[in-house]
Short mmCIF file of C-alpha atoms in Angstrom, two decimals:
data_model
loop_
_atom_site.label_atom_id
_atom_site.label_comp_id
_atom_site.label_asym_id
_atom_site.label_seq_id
_atom_site.Cartn_x
_atom_site.Cartn_y
_atom_site.Cartn_z
CA MET A 525 -0.30 -12.16 -6.33
CA GLN A 526 -1.25 -8.73 -5.13
CA LEU A 527 -3.41 -6.65 -2.82
CA THR A 528 -4.51 -3.09 -3.62
CA LEU A 529 -6.05 -0.73 -1.06
CA ASN A 530 -7.76 2.44 -2.25
CA ALA A 531 -8.96 4.90 0.44
CA LYS A 532 -11.09 7.96 -0.31
CA GLY A 533 -12.15 10.74 1.98
CA GLN A 534 -10.77 13.75 3.80
CA ASN A 535 -7.23 13.11 5.09
CA ALA A 536 -6.88 9.91 3.05
CA SER A 537 -3.17 10.64 2.77
CA VAL A 538 -2.77 9.65 6.42
CA MET A 539 -2.69 6.10 5.10
CA SER A 540 1.03 6.49 4.47
CA TYR A 541 1.63 7.09 8.17
CA LEU A 542 -0.60 4.22 9.23
CA LEU A 543 1.38 1.95 6.91
CA ALA A 544 4.70 3.57 7.88
CA LYS A 545 5.65 3.64 4.20
CA ASN A 546 6.89 6.77 2.42
CA PRO A 547 4.86 7.42 -0.77
CA ASN A 548 7.98 8.79 -2.46
CA ASN A 549 9.83 5.49 -2.14
CA ILE A 550 9.24 2.01 -3.50
CA TYR A 551 9.37 -0.58 -0.75
CA GLU A 552 11.21 -3.77 -1.72
CA ARG A 553 12.25 -6.67 0.48
CA LYS A 554 13.21 -10.29 -0.14
CA GLN A 555 11.24 -13.02 1.62
CA LYS A 556 12.07 -16.71 1.18
CA GLY A 557 13.05 -16.50 -2.48
CA HIS A 558 10.34 -13.95 -3.35
CA TYR A 559 10.31 -10.18 -3.74
CA VAL A 560 7.76 -8.18 -1.75
CA ARG A 561 7.16 -4.75 -3.25
CA LEU A 562 4.85 -1.90 -2.21
CA PHE A 563 4.15 1.31 -4.10
CA TYR A 564 1.60 4.16 -4.22
CA SER A 565 -0.26 4.66 -7.49
CA ARG A 566 -2.34 7.57 -6.11
CA PHE A 567 -1.52 9.92 -3.26
CA SER A 568 -3.48 13.02 -2.32
CA GLU A 569 -5.44 14.38 0.60
CA GLU A 570 -8.67 12.97 -0.84
CA GLU A 571 -7.48 9.64 -2.31
CA THR A 572 -4.61 7.27 -1.61
CA GLU A 573 -4.03 3.96 -3.37
CA VAL A 574 -1.32 1.50 -2.44
CA THR A 575 -0.47 -1.89 -3.93
CA ILE A 576 1.60 -4.65 -2.38
CA PHE A 577 2.57 -7.59 -4.55
CA VAL A 578 4.80 -10.65 -4.42
CA THR A 579 6.80 -12.20 -7.25
CA PRO A 580 9.31 -15.08 -7.33
CA ASP A 581 12.96 -14.09 -7.56
CA PRO A 582 14.03 -15.09 -11.11
CA ILE A 583 17.61 -15.63 -9.95
CA GLU A 584 16.43 -18.36 -7.58
CA LEU A 585 14.87 -20.18 -10.52
CA THR A 586 18.33 -20.70 -12.01
CA LYS A 587 19.82 -22.11 -8.84
CA ASN A 588 19.81 -25.76 -7.93
CA SER A 589 17.90 -25.23 -4.72
CA SER A 590 15.18 -27.80 -4.32
CA SER A 591 14.36 -26.54 -0.85
CA THR A 592 13.38 -23.17 -2.28
CA TYR A 593 11.77 -24.19 -5.56
CA ASP A 594 10.38 -27.70 -5.48
CA ILE A 595 9.02 -29.11 -8.73
CA THR A 596 5.54 -29.29 -7.23
CA HIS A 597 5.43 -25.50 -7.40
CA TYR A 598 5.14 -25.83 -11.17
CA ILE A 599 2.09 -28.10 -11.03
CA ASN A 600 0.49 -26.41 -8.03
CA ASP A 601 -0.73 -22.81 -8.00
CA ARG A 602 -0.42 -22.11 -4.27
CA GLU A 603 2.90 -20.30 -4.65
CA PHE A 604 1.37 -17.94 -7.21
CA ALA A 605 -2.05 -17.23 -5.71
CA VAL A 606 -3.21 -14.96 -2.91
CA SER A 607 -3.14 -17.44 -0.04
CA SER A 608 -1.78 -18.08 3.44
CA ILE A 609 1.67 -18.07 1.81
CA PHE A 610 1.01 -14.58 0.42
CA CYS A 611 -0.08 -13.38 3.87
CA SER A 612 3.11 -14.69 5.44
CA PHE A 613 5.17 -12.85 2.82
CA ILE A 614 3.50 -9.45 3.35
CA ARG A 615 2.90 -9.57 7.11
CA THR A 616 6.16 -7.83 7.98
CA ALA A 617 5.58 -5.05 5.45
CA LEU A 618 2.09 -4.38 6.85
CA GLY A 619 2.96 -4.99 10.49
CA THR A 620 2.58 -1.38 11.62
CA ALA A 621 -0.94 -1.11 10.17
CA LEU A 622 -1.98 -4.57 11.38
CA ASN A 623 -0.90 -3.80 14.93
CA GLY A 624 -2.25 -0.24 14.89
CA GLN A 625 1.08 1.19 16.05
CA PRO A 626 2.06 4.17 13.88
CA ALA A 627 4.06 7.06 15.28
CA ASP A 628 2.35 8.56 18.33
CA GLU A 629 1.08 11.67 16.53
CA TYR A 630 -0.86 9.49 14.08
CA LYS A 631 -2.40 6.94 16.45
CA LYS A 632 -5.63 8.91 16.52
CA TRP A 633 -6.14 7.92 12.86
CA VAL A 634 -6.03 4.17 13.55
CA ASP A 635 -9.77 4.14 14.26
CA GLU A 636 -10.68 6.56 11.45
CA PRO A 637 -12.90 4.91 8.78
CA PHE A 638 -12.39 5.62 5.09
CA ASP A 639 -14.27 4.60 1.96
CA PHE A 640 -12.22 1.62 0.88
CA GLN A 641 -11.98 -0.38 -2.31
CA VAL A 642 -9.89 -3.51 -1.78
CA ASP A 643 -8.77 -5.66 -4.70
CA PHE A 644 -6.88 -8.94 -4.32
CA GLY A 645 -6.12 -11.95 -6.45
CA PRO A 646 -5.74 -14.26 -8.08
CA ILE A 647 -7.28 -16.74 -5.67
CA ALA A 648 -7.42 -20.49 -6.28
CA SER A 649 -10.15 -21.77 -3.99
CA SER A 650 -12.60 -24.62 -3.68
CA LEU A 651 -15.13 -22.22 -2.14
CA SER A 652 -18.03 -21.15 -4.33
CA ASP A 653 -18.76 -17.53 -5.20
CA GLU A 654 -21.78 -17.75 -2.92
CA THR A 655 -19.61 -18.71 0.04
CA LEU A 656 -17.19 -15.88 -0.71
CA TYR A 657 -20.10 -13.45 -0.63
CA LYS A 658 -21.20 -14.90 2.71
CA LEU A 659 -17.71 -14.40 4.13
CA PHE A 660 -17.46 -10.69 3.29
CA THR A 661 -20.96 -9.21 3.10
CA PRO A 662 -21.60 -9.59 6.87
CA LEU A 663 -18.56 -7.36 7.37
CA GLY A 664 -20.28 -4.52 5.51
CA PHE A 665 -18.64 -4.99 2.12
CA ASP A 666 -20.13 -5.04 -1.35
CA VAL A 667 -18.44 -7.93 -3.16
CA LEU A 668 -17.51 -8.30 -6.82
CA ILE A 669 -15.95 -11.54 -8.06
CA GLU A 670 -14.42 -11.81 -11.52
CA GLU A 671 -12.78 -14.70 -13.34
CA GLY A 672 -9.60 -14.25 -15.32
CA GLU A 673 -9.51 -14.66 -19.06
CA ALA A 674 -8.12 -17.94 -20.41
CA ASN A 675 -6.20 -17.14 -23.58
CA TYR A 676 -5.06 -20.60 -24.68
CA GLN A 677 -3.70 -21.35 -28.14
CA PHE A 678 -5.87 -24.46 -28.19
CA GLU A 679 -9.38 -25.18 -26.95
CA LEU A 680 -8.97 -26.16 -23.30
CA LYS A 681 -11.39 -23.93 -21.43
CA LYS A 682 -12.85 -20.50 -21.97
CA ARG A 683 -12.55 -19.15 -18.45
CA SER A 684 -9.72 -19.32 -15.98
CA THR A 685 -10.39 -20.98 -12.63
CA ALA A 686 -8.54 -18.11 -10.95
CA ARG A 687 -10.76 -15.40 -9.47
CA PHE A 688 -10.23 -11.80 -8.45
CA VAL A 689 -12.13 -10.22 -5.57
CA THR A 690 -13.12 -6.57 -5.09
CA LEU A 691 -14.53 -5.34 -1.77
CA THR A 692 -16.02 -1.89 -1.23
CA GLY A 693 -17.14 -0.46 2.08
CA LYS A 694 -16.39 1.99 4.86
CA THR A 695 -13.94 0.71 7.44
CA THR A 696 -10.57 1.36 9.05
CA LEU A 697 -7.28 0.25 7.55
CA GLN A 698 -6.39 -1.94 10.53
CA ARG A 699 -9.77 -3.64 10.56
CA VAL A 700 -9.84 -4.52 6.86
CA LEU A 701 -6.28 -5.85 6.97
CA ARG A 702 -7.01 -8.01 9.99
CA GLN A 703 -10.12 -9.39 8.32
CA LEU A 704 -8.13 -10.22 5.20
CA PHE A 705 -5.38 -11.93 7.19
CA VAL A 706 -7.99 -14.19 8.78
CA LEU A 707 -10.16 -14.83 5.73
CA ILE A 708 -7.57 -15.21 2.94
CA PRO A 709 -6.20 -18.44 4.48
CA VAL A 710 -9.82 -19.60 4.86
CA ILE A 711 -10.45 -18.92 1.17
CA ASP A 712 -7.23 -20.68 0.27
CA ASP A 713 -8.47 -23.80 2.12
CA TYR A 714 -4.87 -24.48 3.05
CA LYS A 715 -2.39 -23.31 5.63
CA HIS A 716 1.15 -24.13 4.67
CA TYR A 717 2.69 -23.25 8.00
CA TYR A 718 2.57 -24.99 11.39
CA ILE A 719 -0.25 -23.77 13.60
CA ASP A 720 0.90 -23.24 17.18
CA GLU A 721 -0.24 -21.24 20.19
CA LYS A 722 0.91 -17.99 18.56
CA GLU A 723 -1.35 -18.66 15.59
CA ILE A 724 -4.33 -19.13 17.92
CA GLU A 725 -3.52 -15.87 19.69
CA LYS A 726 -3.19 -14.10 16.33
CA LEU A 727 -6.60 -15.38 15.24
CA GLU A 728 -8.15 -14.11 18.45
CA ARG A 729 -6.41 -10.74 18.10
CA TYR A 730 -7.21 -10.22 14.42
CA GLY A 731 -10.78 -11.46 14.91
CA GLU A 732 -11.51 -9.17 17.84
CA GLY A 733 -14.65 -7.09 17.34
CA TRP A 734 -16.03 -8.94 14.31
CA LEU A 735 -15.40 -12.69 14.29
CA ASP A 736 -17.66 -13.57 17.23
CA ASP A 737 -20.66 -12.08 15.41
CA HIS A 738 -19.87 -13.53 11.98
CA PRO A 739 -22.57 -15.99 10.79
CA LEU A 740 -19.85 -18.28 9.38
CA LYS A 741 -17.71 -18.18 12.52
CA GLU A 742 -17.64 -21.96 12.96
CA MET A 743 -16.64 -22.52 9.35
CA ILE A 744 -13.89 -19.88 9.67
CA LEU A 745 -12.53 -21.55 12.80
CA LYS A 746 -12.62 -24.99 11.20
CA GLN A 747 -10.66 -23.74 8.22
CA SER A 748 -8.21 -21.73 10.33
CA LEU A 749 -7.51 -24.29 13.07
CA ARG A 750 -7.74 -27.49 11.10
CA PHE A 751 -4.73 -29.37 12.43
CA GLU A 752 -4.95 -31.69 15.40
CA GLU A 753 -1.97 -30.12 17.18
CA VAL A 754 -4.12 -27.04 17.80
CA TYR A 755 -6.45 -28.90 20.08
CA LYS A 756 -3.62 -29.88 22.39
CA LEU A 757 -3.08 -26.18 23.06
CA ILE A 758 -6.61 -25.16 24.02
CA ASP A 759 -8.89 -26.26 26.86
CA GLN A 760 -11.47 -29.04 26.56
CA PRO A 761 -14.58 -26.81 26.24
CA ALA A 762 -12.98 -24.94 23.35
CA LYS A 763 -11.85 -28.23 21.86
CA GLU A 764 -15.42 -29.52 21.83
CA LYS A 765 -16.76 -26.22 20.55
CA HIS A 766 -14.40 -26.10 17.59
CA LYS A 767 -14.20 -29.82 16.94
CA VAL A 768 -13.57 -30.64 13.27
CA GLU A 769 -13.23 -33.75 11.17
CA GLU A 770 -9.43 -34.06 11.33
CA PRO A 771 -9.33 -36.90 13.91
CA VAL A 772 -11.76 -38.79 11.66
CA LYS A 773 -9.55 -38.17 8.64
CA LYS A 774 -6.49 -39.46 10.47
CA ARG A 775 -8.28 -42.68 11.36
CA LEU A 776 -9.58 -42.83 7.82
CA ASN A 777 -6.02 -42.65 6.49
CA ASP A 778 -5.18 -45.83 8.36
CA MET A 779 -8.33 -47.54 7.11
CA ARG A 780 -7.52 -46.49 3.56
CA TYR A 781 -4.00 -47.91 3.72
CA GLU A 782 -5.28 -51.12 5.29
CA LYS A 783 -7.84 -51.57 2.50
CA ILE A 784 -5.17 -51.04 -0.16
CA ILE A 785 -2.87 -53.58 1.55
CA GLU A 786 -5.72 -56.06 1.83
CA THR A 787 -6.60 -55.58 -1.84
CA ILE A 788 -3.00 -56.16 -2.93
CA GLU A 789 -2.61 -59.24 -0.74
CA ASN A 790 -5.56 -60.83 -2.55
CA LEU A 791 -4.16 -60.17 -6.02
CA PRO A 792 -2.63 -63.08 -7.98
CA LYS A 793 0.28 -60.89 -9.14
CA LYS A 794 1.90 -58.48 -6.71
CA GLU A 795 5.66 -58.89 -6.96
CA THR A 796 6.23 -55.39 -8.40
CA ILE A 797 4.36 -52.33 -7.13
CA VAL A 798 4.40 -48.65 -8.09
CA ASP A 799 3.11 -46.09 -5.60
CA LEU A 800 2.36 -43.11 -7.88
CA GLY A 801 2.49 -39.80 -6.06
CA SER A 802 3.98 -41.51 -3.01
CA GLY A 803 4.56 -38.25 -1.14
CA GLU A 804 6.29 -38.76 2.19
CA GLY A 805 6.10 -42.54 1.86
CA LYS A 806 3.35 -43.29 4.37
CA LEU A 807 1.77 -45.91 2.12
CA SER A 808 5.00 -47.13 0.54
CA VAL A 809 6.46 -48.02 3.92
CA ARG A 810 3.45 -50.27 4.59
CA LEU A 811 3.81 -51.89 1.21
CA GLY A 812 7.29 -52.94 2.29
CA PHE A 813 5.84 -55.47 4.71
CA ILE A 814 3.61 -57.34 2.20
CA GLU A 815 4.77 -60.92 1.82
CA GLY A 816 5.83 -61.86 -1.71
CA VAL A 817 6.58 -58.33 -2.92
CA LYS A 818 9.99 -58.04 -4.58
CA GLN A 819 10.06 -54.43 -5.80
CA ILE A 820 8.38 -51.19 -4.70
CA LEU A 821 8.84 -47.98 -6.67
CA ALA A 822 7.90 -44.88 -4.69
CA ALA A 823 7.36 -42.38 -7.53
CA GLU A 824 7.14 -38.75 -6.49
CA PRO A 825 8.03 -35.39 -8.17
CA SER A 826 8.78 -33.55 -4.92
CA GLN A 827 12.35 -33.87 -3.73
CA ILE A 828 11.39 -32.50 -0.32
CA ALA A 829 8.68 -35.15 0.17
CA THR A 830 11.05 -37.82 -1.15
CA LYS A 831 13.66 -36.88 1.45
CA LYS A 832 11.10 -37.31 4.23
CA ALA A 833 10.09 -40.66 2.71
CA LEU A 834 13.70 -41.83 2.86
CA GLU A 835 13.84 -41.05 6.57
CA ARG A 836 10.67 -43.08 7.07
CA PHE A 837 12.05 -46.01 5.04
CA GLU A 838 15.35 -46.04 6.92
CA LYS A 839 13.50 -46.18 10.22
CA ALA A 840 11.35 -49.09 9.01
CA ALA A 841 14.42 -50.92 7.67
CA LYS A 842 15.38 -51.75 11.25
CA LYS A 843 12.37 -54.10 11.42
CA GLU A 844 12.36 -57.65 10.13
CA SER A 845 10.90 -58.64 6.75
CA PHE A 846 10.88 -55.07 5.42
CA LEU A 847 11.52 -54.51 1.72
CA MET A 848 13.07 -51.09 1.18
CA PRO A 849 11.08 -49.11 -1.45
CA GLU A 850 13.09 -47.58 -4.26
CA ARG A 851 12.64 -43.82 -4.38
CA ILE A 852 12.37 -42.46 -7.90
CA TRP A 853 11.90 -38.88 -9.02
CA SER A 854 8.98 -39.10 -11.43
CA SER A 855 5.85 -37.20 -12.43
CA LEU A 856 2.47 -38.35 -13.67
CA PHE A 857 2.65 -35.77 -16.42
CA TYR A 858 5.56 -37.43 -18.22
CA TYR A 859 6.11 -40.97 -19.46
CA ASP A 860 8.66 -42.90 -17.39
CA GLU A 861 9.77 -46.24 -18.82
CA ARG A 862 10.77 -47.45 -15.35
CA LEU A 863 7.07 -47.67 -14.43
CA ALA A 864 6.02 -49.90 -17.31
CA GLY A 865 4.97 -53.53 -16.99
CA LYS A 866 4.48 -53.69 -13.21
CA ASP A 867 2.01 -55.89 -11.38
CA VAL A 868 0.33 -53.16 -9.34
CA MET A 869 0.04 -49.38 -9.65
CA ILE A 870 -1.54 -47.25 -6.95
CA LEU A 871 -3.00 -43.74 -7.05
CA CYS A 872 -3.92 -43.17 -3.42
CA GLU A 873 -5.69 -39.82 -2.94
CA VAL A 874 -3.86 -38.37 -5.95
CA ILE A 875 -6.28 -37.70 -8.80
CA GLU A 876 -8.25 -35.03 -6.94
CA HIS A 877 -5.07 -32.94 -6.68
CA ILE A 878 -4.77 -32.70 -10.48
CA ASP A 879 -6.74 -30.40 -12.77
CA TYR A 880 -9.65 -32.48 -14.03
CA GLU A 881 -8.99 -31.82 -17.72
CA ARG A 882 -5.44 -33.18 -17.41
CA LEU A 883 -6.47 -36.56 -16.03
CA PRO A 884 -7.57 -38.32 -19.27
CA LYS A 885 -4.06 -38.06 -20.70
CA ILE A 886 -2.57 -39.47 -17.50
CA MET A 887 -4.99 -42.39 -17.47
CA ASP A 888 -4.36 -43.10 -21.15
CA THR A 889 -0.64 -43.29 -20.41
CA ILE A 890 -1.23 -45.73 -17.56
CA PHE A 891 -3.52 -48.03 -19.56
CA SER A 892 -1.76 -47.87 -22.93
CA GLU A 893 1.91 -47.47 -21.94
CA TYR A 894 2.46 -48.72 -18.41
CA LYS A 895 -0.12 -51.55 -18.66
CA PRO A 896 -0.15 -52.68 -15.03
CA GLU A 897 -1.87 -55.95 -14.15
CA SER A 898 -3.86 -54.06 -11.51
CA LEU A 899 -4.51 -50.37 -10.85
CA ILE A 900 -5.89 -49.14 -7.53
CA ILE A 901 -7.37 -45.64 -7.26
CA THR A 902 -8.78 -44.08 -4.11
CA THR A 903 -10.46 -40.68 -3.94
CA PRO A 904 -12.91 -38.89 -1.60
CA ASN A 905 -16.64 -39.48 -1.95
CA ALA A 906 -18.04 -35.97 -2.30
CA GLU A 907 -21.43 -37.01 -0.92
CA TYR A 908 -19.88 -37.83 2.44
CA ASN A 909 -18.78 -34.22 2.91
CA GLN A 910 -22.24 -33.58 4.35
CA VAL A 911 -21.24 -35.67 7.35
CA TYR A 912 -18.26 -33.36 7.93
CA GLU A 913 -20.51 -30.28 7.51
CA LEU A 914 -18.09 -28.82 4.98
CA GLY A 915 -20.68 -26.86 3.04
CA ASP A 916 -19.19 -25.84 -0.30
CA SER A 917 -15.65 -26.69 0.78
CA PHE A 918 -13.70 -29.65 -0.50
CA ARG A 919 -12.43 -32.33 1.83
CA HIS A 920 -8.80 -31.42 1.99
CA THR A 921 -6.08 -28.95 1.25
CA ASP A 922 -5.38 -28.90 -2.46
CA HIS A 923 -8.29 -30.70 -4.11
CA ARG A 924 -9.20 -29.45 -7.58
CA PHE A 925 -12.43 -31.47 -7.69
CA GLU A 926 -14.29 -34.19 -5.80
CA LEU A 927 -16.65 -36.79 -7.27
CA ASP A 928 -19.70 -38.47 -5.84
CA ARG A 929 -20.08 -42.24 -6.24
CA LYS A 930 -21.99 -42.12 -9.50
CA GLN A 931 -19.57 -39.60 -11.03
CA PHE A 932 -16.55 -41.65 -10.01
CA GLN A 933 -17.97 -44.87 -11.39
CA GLU A 934 -18.87 -43.18 -14.68
CA TRP A 935 -15.42 -41.59 -14.82
CA CYS A 936 -13.70 -44.94 -14.30
CA ALA A 937 -15.86 -46.59 -16.95
CA GLU A 938 -15.08 -43.84 -19.44
CA ARG A 939 -11.34 -43.92 -18.75
CA SER A 940 -11.05 -47.70 -19.27
CA ARG A 941 -13.53 -47.99 -22.14
CA ASP A 942 -10.88 -48.45 -24.84
CA TYR A 943 -8.60 -50.70 -22.82
CA PRO A 944 -8.73 -54.35 -21.68
CA TYR A 945 -9.56 -53.67 -18.03
CA SER A 946 -12.46 -54.66 -15.83
CA PHE A 947 -13.18 -52.79 -12.62
CA THR A 948 -14.86 -53.10 -9.23
CA PHE A 949 -15.73 -50.54 -6.56
CA GLU A 950 -15.57 -50.52 -2.78
CA GLY A 951 -16.15 -48.00 -0.03
CA VAL A 952 -13.56 -47.33 2.65
CA GLY A 953 -14.43 -46.09 6.13
CA GLU A 954 -17.60 -45.81 8.15
CA ILE A 955 -20.57 -46.19 5.81
CA HIS A 956 -23.45 -43.73 5.99
CA GLU A 957 -26.89 -45.11 5.20
CA THR A 958 -27.52 -42.74 2.28
CA LEU A 959 -24.17 -41.02 1.64
CA GLY A 960 -21.95 -44.07 1.40
CA ALA A 961 -18.36 -44.30 2.66
CA PRO A 962 -15.97 -41.33 3.00
CA THR A 963 -13.45 -42.85 0.55
CA GLN A 964 -14.16 -44.74 -2.66
CA LEU A 965 -11.80 -47.29 -4.18
CA CYS A 966 -11.71 -48.63 -7.72
CA LEU A 967 -9.69 -51.72 -8.63
CA PHE A 968 -8.89 -52.05 -12.32
CA THR A 969 -7.86 -55.55 -13.39
CA ARG A 970 -6.22 -56.29 -16.73
CA LYS A 971 -8.09 -58.92 -18.73
CA GLU A 972 -6.25 -61.83 -20.24
CA GLU A 973 -5.69 -61.14 -23.91
CA ARG A 974 -6.85 -63.99 -26.12
CA ALA A 975 -4.70 -65.23 -28.98
#
């Protein structure tokens, strides 16, 4: 993941002073198991080009340090794309330019515009090219978006889903960096770090002079301040002004879990349950209170999430009639004999986090190898996103796709076509007259095999 800044014009070499980085030296620092490096590829009075890039530390890959390199990093591209994580890595290196605080004799150049070309990528985003154009063109940039080449040894897809962005326009170094530090996390559709009062102040500071007039201001704020904790830190008028769908999603989570519990309680066989992709155990802990259940497998590839789940289970264990789920380290991408032959399997808000082309193999494994009596899948209804006014954005942080009701029903029918399963559909959450419910649920039921 990298960012390149090319400045042309008289006195372009002053960039080195604005960045407080000597063009004769390579800057290298270690940040949270990654290397941050900065170097100049061009340096003259008329043109200066500097690149900052981040790479994982290969030594860390050989260490048994799950807190640094969780397995989910290998099935999730966020650690390797230009994102909020990337911004957090490079913020210290670019701090002088971001804050406009070079040595006193060079402060007069902070407000000097240059002809800039800015290249960054790869990005992994749910936003369309059209939305990306709408984010940057109002700031005075010409925008070029290119997709990476996909050089697979077998026919999977011809184009990579990763994109590279080039911006050209006349601006100051501080201004373009501040715009990038606001908009890259918006493009990423995910902020990995906790948003507190300092984050709000940073948004206000970096957005000064351009954000208030941006036609997509509300969308930018929704993406930047998406967590509920933010609204406890700002006054009521601002809270109403920047209100987003998160409180609805939190209530929807409860409704989704309740519907899954209700569905399981009505099943004839429910003694053994597998919660696939159980995460931090929010659903699994509720499964532990279902009467008649004798085994719950909380299957999750992330050791960090599994640790948090254990804390949740241990807290619930103090209550009566709680069946402690068994935490198992397991991934959907590999066959695990421990998951075979169970009464119920659950994929709660999981499939949309997986690349679409990888799902058929996973479903084939479930139906042909694991053979559960019942399979429950929940996933967002893409049509309902209109209610949340999300535009081209997906519903949540790391979704690779979202299906409308017709697409989901056709997908379920196609996946189970060669296997002895019937299926039914239900909506979960407040139903819109034309758009349906926010969540859709499919219950697959294994048919009795005749002799």
